[in-house]
mmCIF file of C-alpha atoms in Angstrom:
data_model
loop_
_atom_site.group_PDB
_atom_site.id
_atom_site.type_symbol
_atom_site.label_atom_id
_atom_site.label_comp_id
_atom_site.label_asym_id
_atom_site.label_seq_id
_atom_site.Cartn_x
_atom_site.Cartn_y
_atom_site.Cartn_z
ATOM 1 C CA MET A 1 -1.110 4.883 7.999
ATOM 2 C CA LYS A 2 2.164 3.663 9.606
ATOM 3 C CA LEU A 3 5.745 4.693 9.450
ATOM 4 C CA GLY A 4 8.541 3.059 8.212
ATOM 5 C CA LEU A 5 12.407 3.782 8.533
ATOM 6 C CA PHE A 6 14.416 3.311 5.136
ATOM 7 C CA ASN A 7 17.891 2.166 5.268
ATOM 8 C CA LEU A 8 20.193 2.606 2.333
ATOM 9 C CA MET A 9 23.449 2.581 3.935
ATOM 10 C CA SER A 10 25.690 4.610 1.647
ATOM 11 C CA TYR A 11 29.126 4.920 2.289
ATOM 12 C CA GLN A 12 30.686 8.415 1.887
ATOM 13 C CA ASP A 13 32.799 9.383 4.572
ATOM 14 C CA ASN A 14 31.969 7.648 7.814
ATOM 15 C CA PRO A 15 34.675 8.130 10.061
ATOM 16 C CA HIS A 16 34.337 4.505 11.308
ATOM 17 C CA GLY A 17 34.310 2.967 7.868
ATOM 18 C CA ILE A 18 31.882 0.260 6.431
ATOM 19 C CA GLN A 19 31.446 -0.970 10.243
ATOM 20 C CA GLY A 20 30.405 2.503 11.077
ATOM 21 C CA VAL A 21 27.738 2.165 8.477
ATOM 22 C CA ILE A 22 26.755 -0.793 10.084
ATOM 23 C CA ASN A 23 26.710 0.354 13.369
ATOM 24 C CA ASP A 24 24.622 3.669 12.524
ATOM 25 C CA MET A 25 21.852 1.251 10.809
ATOM 26 C CA ARG A 26 21.649 -0.715 14.161
ATOM 27 C CA SER A 27 21.446 2.560 16.122
ATOM 28 C CA MET A 28 18.746 4.232 13.982
ATOM 29 C CA VAL A 29 16.485 0.885 13.912
ATOM 30 C CA GLY A 30 16.662 0.410 17.614
ATOM 31 C CA LEU A 31 15.715 4.010 18.054
ATOM 32 C CA ALA A 32 12.797 3.816 15.298
ATOM 33 C CA GLU A 33 11.725 0.670 17.352
ATOM 34 C CA GLU A 34 11.505 2.425 20.768
ATOM 35 C CA ILE A 35 9.318 5.491 19.023
ATOM 36 C CA GLY A 36 7.088 3.106 17.328
ATOM 37 C CA PHE A 37 7.765 2.691 13.732
ATOM 38 C CA GLU A 38 6.116 0.135 12.113
ATOM 39 C CA THR A 39 8.776 -1.258 9.745
ATOM 40 C CA ALA A 40 12.416 -1.049 9.326
ATOM 41 C CA TRP A 41 13.334 -1.518 5.401
ATOM 42 C CA PHE A 42 16.718 -2.574 3.867
ATOM 43 C CA ALA A 43 17.862 -1.677 0.526
ATOM 44 C CA GLU A 44 19.526 -3.869 -2.071
ATOM 45 C CA HIS A 45 22.078 -2.544 -4.081
ATOM 46 C CA HIS A 46 25.653 -4.102 -5.458
ATOM 47 C CA PHE A 47 29.263 -3.186 -6.090
ATOM 48 C CA SER A 48 29.438 0.434 -5.203
ATOM 49 C CA ASN A 49 29.112 2.704 -2.347
ATOM 50 C CA TYR A 50 26.010 4.112 -3.264
ATOM 51 C CA SER A 51 24.925 1.068 -0.922
ATOM 52 C CA ILE A 52 26.512 -1.513 1.425
ATOM 53 C CA SER A 53 23.326 -3.378 1.802
ATOM 54 C CA VAL A 54 23.511 -6.420 -0.561
ATOM 55 C CA SER A 55 20.887 -8.726 0.888
ATOM 56 C CA PRO A 56 17.964 -6.998 2.324
ATOM 57 C CA LEU A 57 16.883 -10.816 3.621
ATOM 58 C CA LEU A 58 20.402 -11.257 5.192
ATOM 59 C CA MET A 59 19.720 -7.313 6.697
ATOM 60 C CA ALA A 60 16.351 -8.528 8.007
ATOM 61 C CA ALA A 61 17.614 -11.624 9.484
ATOM 62 C CA HIS A 62 20.319 -10.045 11.108
ATOM 63 C CA MET A 63 18.231 -7.205 12.677
ATOM 64 C CA ALA A 64 15.666 -9.608 14.038
ATOM 65 C CA GLY A 65 18.382 -10.518 16.956
ATOM 66 C CA TYR A 66 18.428 -6.755 17.657
ATOM 67 C CA CYS A 67 14.698 -5.782 17.589
ATOM 68 C CA ARG A 68 12.022 -7.193 19.627
ATOM 69 C CA ARG A 69 8.760 -5.988 17.850
ATOM 70 C CA ILE A 70 9.592 -3.737 14.790
ATOM 71 C CA LYS A 71 8.705 -5.453 11.345
ATOM 72 C CA LEU A 72 11.785 -6.080 9.156
ATOM 73 C CA GLY A 73 11.074 -5.156 5.277
ATOM 74 C CA THR A 74 13.342 -5.856 2.051
ATOM 75 C CA ALA A 75 13.238 -2.735 0.021
ATOM 76 C CA VAL A 76 13.699 -4.396 -2.170
ATOM 77 C CA ILE A 77 14.788 -7.843 -3.329
ATOM 78 C CA VAL A 78 15.934 -7.148 -7.071
ATOM 79 C CA LEU A 79 14.002 -10.395 -8.112
ATOM 80 C CA PRO A 80 16.003 -10.726 -11.438
ATOM 81 C CA LEU A 81 19.171 -11.305 -9.905
ATOM 82 C CA TYR A 82 18.410 -14.174 -7.952
ATOM 83 C CA GLU A 83 18.110 -18.060 -8.416
ATOM 84 C CA PRO A 84 14.513 -18.539 -7.382
ATOM 85 C CA MET A 85 14.758 -21.838 -5.984
ATOM 86 C CA ARG A 86 17.252 -20.635 -3.474
ATOM 87 C CA LEU A 87 15.323 -17.119 -3.107
ATOM 88 C CA ALA A 88 12.148 -19.078 -2.447
ATOM 89 C CA GLN A 89 13.484 -21.180 0.823
ATOM 90 C CA GLU A 90 15.401 -17.873 2.101
ATOM 91 C CA ILE A 91 12.225 -15.963 2.089
ATOM 92 C CA ALA A 92 10.543 -18.608 3.955
ATOM 93 C CA LEU A 93 13.414 -19.219 6.463
ATOM 94 C CA VAL A 94 13.989 -15.647 7.265
ATOM 95 C CA ASP A 95 9.794 -15.310 7.622
ATOM 96 C CA ARG A 96 10.482 -17.762 10.458
ATOM 97 C CA LEU A 97 13.736 -16.267 11.685
ATOM 98 C CA THR A 98 11.857 -12.963 12.311
ATOM 99 C CA ASP A 99 8.724 -14.789 14.112
ATOM 100 C CA GLY A 100 6.911 -13.863 11.213
ATOM 101 C CA ARG A 101 7.991 -9.959 10.946
ATOM 102 C CA LEU A 102 9.126 -10.144 7.414
ATOM 103 C CA VAL A 103 7.459 -7.625 5.049
ATOM 104 C CA LEU A 104 8.515 -8.648 1.293
ATOM 105 C CA GLY A 105 9.234 -5.985 -0.902
ATOM 106 C CA ILE A 106 10.267 -6.793 -4.402
ATOM 107 C CA GLY A 107 11.414 -4.774 -7.623
ATOM 108 C CA SER A 108 12.619 -5.398 -10.886
ATOM 109 C CA GLY A 109 15.836 -3.075 -10.193
ATOM 110 C CA TYR A 110 17.148 -0.486 -12.844
ATOM 111 C CA GLN A 111 20.848 -0.128 -12.439
ATOM 112 C CA ALA A 112 22.493 -1.236 -15.525
ATOM 113 C CA TYR A 113 25.720 -1.127 -13.641
ATOM 114 C CA GLU A 114 24.435 -3.941 -11.204
ATOM 115 C CA PHE A 115 22.655 -6.096 -14.000
ATOM 116 C CA ASP A 116 25.874 -6.120 -16.324
ATOM 117 C CA ARG A 117 28.188 -7.304 -13.520
ATOM 118 C CA TYR A 118 25.746 -10.215 -13.122
ATOM 119 C CA GLY A 119 25.570 -10.947 -16.977
ATOM 120 C CA MET A 120 22.110 -9.853 -17.409
ATOM 121 C CA ASP A 121 20.050 -7.588 -19.498
ATOM 122 C CA VAL A 122 18.442 -4.809 -17.721
ATOM 123 C CA ALA A 123 16.241 -4.218 -20.551
ATOM 124 C CA ARG A 124 14.481 -7.434 -19.629
ATOM 125 C CA ARG A 125 14.129 -6.854 -15.846
ATOM 126 C CA ASN A 126 10.089 -6.800 -15.729
ATOM 127 C CA ASP A 127 9.885 -10.005 -17.919
ATOM 128 C CA ILE A 128 12.393 -11.979 -15.730
ATOM 129 C CA LEU A 129 11.072 -10.686 -12.620
ATOM 130 C CA LEU A 130 7.402 -12.211 -13.706
ATOM 131 C CA ASP A 131 8.919 -15.616 -14.654
ATOM 132 C CA LYS A 132 10.996 -15.716 -11.235
ATOM 133 C CA TRP A 133 7.860 -14.828 -9.390
ATOM 134 C CA ALA A 134 5.771 -17.280 -10.658
ATOM 135 C CA PHE A 135 8.338 -20.123 -9.567
ATOM 136 C CA ILE A 136 8.648 -18.507 -6.075
ATOM 137 C CA GLU A 137 4.949 -18.145 -5.832
ATOM 138 C CA SER A 138 4.370 -21.806 -6.715
ATOM 139 C CA ALA A 139 6.863 -22.938 -4.150
ATOM 140 C CA LEU A 140 6.022 -21.063 -1.253
ATOM 141 C CA VAL A 141 2.203 -21.198 -1.362
ATOM 142 C CA ASP A 142 1.593 -24.646 -3.478
ATOM 143 C CA GLY A 143 4.969 -26.054 -1.805
ATOM 144 C CA GLN A 144 5.182 -29.726 -2.561
ATOM 145 C CA THR A 145 2.407 -30.202 -4.988
ATOM 146 C CA GLU A 146 3.334 -28.584 -8.489
ATOM 147 C CA THR A 147 6.052 -29.076 -11.197
ATOM 148 C CA LEU A 148 7.854 -25.649 -11.234
ATOM 149 C CA SER A 149 9.159 -24.288 -14.567
ATOM 150 C CA TRP A 150 12.135 -22.138 -14.657
ATOM 151 C CA GLN A 151 14.463 -21.307 -17.918
ATOM 152 C CA GLY A 152 12.637 -24.011 -19.964
ATOM 153 C CA GLN A 153 13.357 -26.669 -17.407
ATOM 154 C CA HIS A 154 10.685 -28.771 -15.247
ATOM 155 C CA ILE A 155 11.442 -29.143 -11.980
ATOM 156 C CA LYS A 156 9.601 -31.414 -9.660
ATOM 157 C CA THR A 157 10.825 -30.817 -5.854
ATOM 158 C CA ASP A 158 9.346 -30.532 -2.221
ATOM 159 C CA PHE A 159 9.524 -27.390 -0.114
ATOM 160 C CA LEU A 160 9.482 -28.064 3.326
ATOM 161 C CA LEU A 161 10.211 -24.672 4.307
ATOM 162 C CA ARG A 162 6.933 -22.199 3.945
ATOM 163 C CA PRO A 163 6.644 -18.470 5.587
ATOM 164 C CA LEU A 164 5.328 -18.620 8.868
ATOM 165 C CA GLN A 165 2.840 -15.974 7.582
ATOM 166 C CA GLN A 166 0.215 -17.762 5.636
ATOM 167 C CA PRO A 167 0.214 -18.006 2.690
ATOM 168 C CA LEU A 168 2.694 -15.161 2.185
ATOM 169 C CA PRO A 169 4.184 -12.108 4.202
ATOM 170 C CA PRO A 170 2.815 -8.683 3.077
ATOM 171 C CA VAL A 171 3.691 -8.022 -0.526
ATOM 172 C CA PHE A 172 5.106 -4.562 -1.445
ATOM 173 C CA ILE A 173 6.004 -3.689 -5.109
ATOM 174 C CA THR A 174 8.235 -0.958 -6.646
ATOM 175 C CA THR A 175 6.092 -0.338 -9.623
ATOM 176 C CA ALA A 176 3.120 1.832 -10.794
ATOM 177 C CA GLN A 177 2.477 -0.252 -13.977
ATOM 178 C CA PRO A 178 -0.872 -1.636 -14.016
ATOM 179 C CA ALA A 179 -0.005 -4.919 -15.772
ATOM 180 C CA LEU A 180 2.748 -5.693 -12.839
ATOM 181 C CA LEU A 181 0.288 -4.737 -10.335
ATOM 182 C CA GLN A 182 -2.443 -6.853 -11.672
ATOM 183 C CA ARG A 183 -0.142 -10.218 -11.884
ATOM 184 C CA PHE A 184 0.277 -9.427 -8.263
ATOM 185 C CA SER A 185 -3.468 -8.676 -7.389
ATOM 186 C CA ARG A 186 -3.940 -12.257 -5.640
ATOM 187 C CA TRP A 187 -1.698 -10.582 -2.824
ATOM 188 C CA ARG A 188 -3.266 -7.157 -2.841
ATOM 189 C CA PRO A 189 0.288 -5.401 -3.057
ATOM 190 C CA THR A 190 1.296 -2.081 -2.029
ATOM 191 C CA ALA A 191 2.669 0.111 -4.674
ATOM 192 C CA PHE A 192 6.021 1.561 -3.138
ATOM 193 C CA MET A 193 6.896 4.954 -4.584
ATOM 194 C CA THR A 194 9.589 7.527 -4.116
ATOM 195 C CA ALA A 195 10.404 10.757 -5.896
ATOM 196 C CA GLY A 196 13.986 11.128 -4.468
ATOM 197 C CA TRP A 197 15.442 14.607 -4.294
ATOM 198 C CA ARG A 198 12.433 16.080 -6.138
ATOM 199 C CA GLY A 199 10.305 15.595 -3.119
ATOM 200 C CA SER A 200 6.713 16.531 -2.413
ATOM 201 C CA PRO A 201 6.013 18.201 -5.782
ATOM 202 C CA ARG A 202 7.086 15.244 -8.043
ATOM 203 C CA LEU A 203 5.513 12.501 -5.450
ATOM 204 C CA LYS A 204 2.177 14.023 -5.584
ATOM 205 C CA THR A 205 2.207 14.317 -9.719
ATOM 206 C CA MET A 206 3.737 10.414 -9.546
ATOM 207 C CA VAL A 207 0.753 9.196 -7.429
ATOM 208 C CA ASP A 208 -1.980 10.884 -8.963
ATOM 209 C CA ASP A 209 -0.880 9.722 -12.386
ATOM 210 C CA ALA A 210 -0.484 6.148 -11.032
ATOM 211 C CA ARG A 211 -4.051 6.014 -9.613
ATOM 212 C CA ARG A 212 -5.265 7.495 -12.825
ATOM 213 C CA GLU A 213 -3.766 4.633 -15.146
ATOM 214 C CA TRP A 214 -4.915 1.903 -12.529
ATOM 215 C CA HIS A 215 -8.424 3.209 -12.809
ATOM 216 C CA GLU A 216 -8.212 3.033 -16.529
ATOM 217 C CA ALA A 217 -6.917 -0.411 -16.035
ATOM 218 C CA GLY A 218 -9.851 -1.577 -13.977
ATOM 219 C CA LEU A 219 -7.513 -1.926 -10.865
ATOM 220 C CA PRO A 220 -9.490 -1.644 -7.568
ATOM 221 C CA ALA A 221 -9.787 2.025 -6.190
ATOM 222 C CA ASP A 222 -8.266 1.196 -2.959
ATOM 223 C CA THR A 223 -5.233 -0.071 -4.355
ATOM 224 C CA PRO A 224 -2.545 0.970 -1.410
ATOM 225 C CA VAL A 225 0.314 3.097 -1.919
ATOM 226 C CA ALA A 226 3.333 3.474 0.204
ATOM 227 C CA VAL A 227 5.233 6.698 -0.072
ATOM 228 C CA GLN A 228 8.811 7.796 0.885
ATOM 229 C CA GLN A 229 10.494 10.863 1.744
ATOM 230 C CA TYR A 230 13.841 12.003 2.846
ATOM 231 C CA ILE A 231 13.172 13.782 6.302
ATOM 232 C CA HIS A 232 15.450 16.097 8.640
ATOM 233 C CA VAL A 233 14.306 17.670 11.631
ATOM 234 C CA THR A 234 16.097 20.411 12.731
ATOM 235 C CA ASP A 235 16.073 24.029 14.110
ATOM 236 C CA SER A 236 19.262 25.287 12.337
ATOM 237 C CA LYS A 237 19.152 26.595 8.880
ATOM 238 C CA LYS A 238 22.849 25.549 8.726
ATOM 239 C CA ALA A 239 22.138 22.055 9.605
ATOM 240 C CA ALA A 240 19.099 22.036 6.972
ATOM 241 C CA LEU A 241 21.361 22.887 4.168
ATOM 242 C CA GLU A 242 23.935 20.466 5.381
ATOM 243 C CA ALA A 243 21.051 18.051 5.136
ATOM 244 C CA ALA A 244 20.076 19.075 1.472
ATOM 245 C CA GLU A 245 23.943 18.493 0.459
ATOM 246 C CA ARG A 246 23.928 14.935 1.837
ATOM 247 C CA ALA A 247 20.592 14.079 -0.227
ATOM 248 C CA LEU A 248 22.416 16.149 -3.118
ATOM 249 C CA PHE A 249 25.091 13.214 -2.565
ATOM 250 C CA VAL A 250 22.766 10.779 -3.027
ATOM 251 C CA ALA A 251 21.150 12.117 -6.095
ATOM 252 C CA ARG A 252 24.419 12.667 -7.830
ATOM 253 C CA MET A 253 25.120 8.851 -7.373
ATOM 254 C CA ILE A 254 21.803 8.075 -8.531
ATOM 255 C CA ALA A 255 22.356 9.922 -11.864
ATOM 256 C CA ALA A 256 25.516 8.345 -12.432
ATOM 257 C CA LEU A 257 24.054 4.960 -12.144
ATOM 258 C CA HIS A 258 21.628 5.642 -14.613
ATOM 259 C CA GLY A 259 24.017 6.936 -16.861
ATOM 260 C CA LYS A 260 25.379 4.666 -19.885
ATOM 261 C CA GLU A 261 28.937 5.243 -18.780
ATOM 262 C CA MET A 262 29.902 5.416 -15.402
ATOM 263 C CA SER A 263 33.322 6.026 -13.601
ATOM 264 C CA THR A 264 34.341 4.702 -10.357
ATOM 265 C CA GLU A 265 37.699 4.964 -8.178
ATOM 266 C CA GLY A 266 37.558 1.465 -7.101
ATOM 267 C CA ALA A 267 34.054 0.724 -6.133
ATOM 268 C CA PHE A 268 33.304 4.259 -5.170
ATOM 269 C CA ILE A 269 31.144 6.302 -7.573
ATOM 270 C CA HIS A 270 32.531 9.271 -9.429
ATOM 271 C CA ALA A 271 29.480 11.513 -9.053
ATOM 272 C CA PRO A 272 29.792 14.652 -10.622
ATOM 273 C CA LYS A 273 27.017 17.525 -10.871
ATOM 274 C CA PHE A 274 24.246 16.337 -12.959
ATOM 275 C CA PRO A 275 22.833 18.282 -15.839
ATOM 276 C CA ASP A 276 20.433 21.102 -14.711
ATOM 277 C CA GLU A 277 21.358 19.992 -10.703
ATOM 278 C CA PRO A 278 19.511 22.173 -8.625
ATOM 279 C CA ASP A 279 20.961 24.538 -5.705
ATOM 280 C CA ALA A 280 21.198 22.737 -2.106
ATOM 281 C CA SER A 281 18.154 25.270 -1.041
ATOM 282 C CA VAL A 282 15.987 23.564 -4.023
ATOM 283 C CA ILE A 283 16.585 20.228 -2.609
ATOM 284 C CA ARG A 284 16.096 21.536 0.911
ATOM 285 C CA ASP A 285 12.405 22.759 -0.235
ATOM 286 C CA ASN A 286 11.626 19.965 -2.331
ATOM 287 C CA LEU A 287 12.490 17.442 0.605
ATOM 288 C CA ILE A 288 10.750 17.296 4.012
ATOM 289 C CA ILE A 289 13.596 19.277 6.010
ATOM 290 C CA GLY A 290 13.118 21.883 8.626
ATOM 291 C CA ASP A 291 11.773 22.371 12.327
ATOM 292 C CA ALA A 292 9.278 20.077 13.827
ATOM 293 C CA GLN A 293 6.279 22.102 12.786
ATOM 294 C CA HIS A 294 7.243 22.467 9.281
ATOM 295 C CA VAL A 295 7.968 18.570 8.916
ATOM 296 C CA ALA A 296 4.683 17.898 10.575
ATOM 297 C CA GLU A 297 2.635 20.339 8.448
ATOM 298 C CA ARG A 298 4.152 18.810 5.424
ATOM 299 C CA ILE A 299 3.515 15.392 6.299
ATOM 300 C CA ILE A 300 0.094 16.265 7.277
ATOM 301 C CA GLN A 301 -0.900 17.805 4.028
ATOM 302 C CA GLU A 302 0.935 15.239 2.066
ATOM 303 C CA VAL A 303 -0.750 12.412 3.895
ATOM 304 C CA LYS A 304 -4.020 14.160 3.192
ATOM 305 C CA ASP A 305 -3.476 14.530 -0.535
ATOM 306 C CA LEU A 306 -1.982 11.152 -1.165
ATOM 307 C CA ASN A 307 -3.674 8.904 1.615
ATOM 308 C CA PRO A 308 -0.821 6.539 1.676
ATOM 309 C CA SER A 309 -1.213 3.358 3.829
ATOM 310 C CA HIS A 310 2.438 3.766 4.962
ATOM 311 C CA TYR A 311 4.907 6.460 5.191
ATOM 312 C CA ASN A 312 8.568 5.564 4.953
ATOM 313 C CA CYS A 313 10.919 7.994 6.158
ATOM 314 C CA PHE A 314 14.824 8.443 4.905
ATOM 315 C CA PHE A 315 16.900 9.742 7.767
ATOM 316 C CA GLN A 316 20.214 8.920 7.419
ATOM 317 C CA PHE A 317 21.036 9.829 3.658
ATOM 318 C CA GLY A 318 24.148 10.110 2.425
ATOM 319 C CA ASP A 319 25.916 8.780 5.329
ATOM 320 C CA MET A 320 24.893 11.725 7.456
ATOM 321 C CA PRO A 321 27.022 11.821 10.664
ATOM 322 C CA ILE A 322 24.996 9.591 13.173
ATOM 323 C CA ALA A 323 24.738 12.316 15.739
ATOM 324 C CA ALA A 324 22.677 14.329 13.283
ATOM 325 C CA ALA A 325 20.739 11.476 12.054
ATOM 326 C CA ARG A 326 19.628 10.311 15.461
ATOM 327 C CA GLN A 327 18.995 14.056 16.546
ATOM 328 C CA SER A 328 16.485 14.322 13.827
ATOM 329 C CA LEU A 329 14.667 10.982 14.486
ATOM 330 C CA GLU A 330 14.658 11.848 18.285
ATOM 331 C CA LYS A 331 13.015 15.100 17.578
ATOM 332 C CA PHE A 332 10.645 13.230 15.123
ATOM 333 C CA GLY A 333 9.338 11.152 17.682
ATOM 334 C CA LEU A 334 9.279 13.625 20.611
ATOM 335 C CA GLU A 335 8.228 16.765 18.462
ATOM 336 C CA VAL A 336 6.523 15.847 15.216
ATOM 337 C CA ILE A 337 4.922 12.485 15.916
ATOM 338 C CA PRO A 338 2.472 14.185 18.564
ATOM 339 C CA LEU A 339 1.473 16.656 16.046
ATOM 340 C CA LEU A 340 0.746 14.159 13.371
ATOM 341 C CA GLU A 341 -1.354 12.234 15.526
ATOM 342 C CA ARG A 342 -3.338 15.087 16.824
ATOM 343 C CA ALA A 343 -4.463 15.769 12.859
ATOM 344 C CA LEU A 344 -4.245 12.125 11.563
ATOM 345 C CA GLY A 345 -4.838 9.736 14.434
ATOM 346 C CA LYS A 346 -2.472 7.156 15.537
ATOM 347 C CA VAL A 347 0.464 6.506 13.261
ATOM 348 C CA THR A 348 2.613 4.718 15.719
ATOM 349 C CA VAL A 349 2.599 0.886 17.068
ATOM 350 C CA ASP A 350 2.398 0.033 20.684
ATOM 351 C CA ILE A 351 5.823 -1.296 21.849
ATOM 352 C CA ARG A 352 5.532 -4.759 23.607
#
């Protein structure tokens, strides 16, 4: 199992504005690399303060110049929103710009708010994903030999750019649907799962249910799973609740984005309490928030229960002040990782 750092890059109250969000991300990725995290992941969202990371490929290319070793992952490219001929070339180029450190996470998206503004039907997102992936797969793998089809057009062209990692970078996909995973089986994709603010209790149910469905559909028993959790390491009960409040802010934005009618002030989401919203103490207990011993014990148990190939950590959620986020990540490196490695074996990668 390897560790990842997730970067959503929400903007709430950062004292340095949008540039502060960007600088915070650079700081966190650099620290994660020093600690020995395998991958830094970058989200994709549009037109709101939920995330300013509008292009995970652009983020990966940018951070290649700031980091020497850490892999750079897209979490995820919302494939239906792209023109596939251009995207295929950009994937290949970014893999080369990062010296073969790109990890290719793709998904179909879920936010009607974004799809509406691109003039697309979110209900068709999975069909569109499969259609565009077929095009991109042919372009990157078959290169110049095939006639490519897209939107009823038959396009014959040469693709000079191919990924440095042959035939493709590692593929992750945000789905548990057996039919989608079977379509990607050629690349042995890793299924990416998160339960958001519901945390550990919900995540275990999600993974168990998915594996049962995969077994019934005839998928390999060893289909890899990557899980993601909000994590905050602190000895302070007050700081733990403050972290839970930051997670609650993200949860409210997600609930608003899932709604049929969402109100905004400019590009800022109006995110009131959602139905049956829990107290911050419930959020704290669902998520992995607490002192180093507590955090380590929770992760160890989760890894033993779920056996993920990748464990993705979300540290700076809700535009958390960078001092608190860095302190949490530093304590994770100094105090939590030794406990994890004592129980699970090596979870970091060597810094070269």
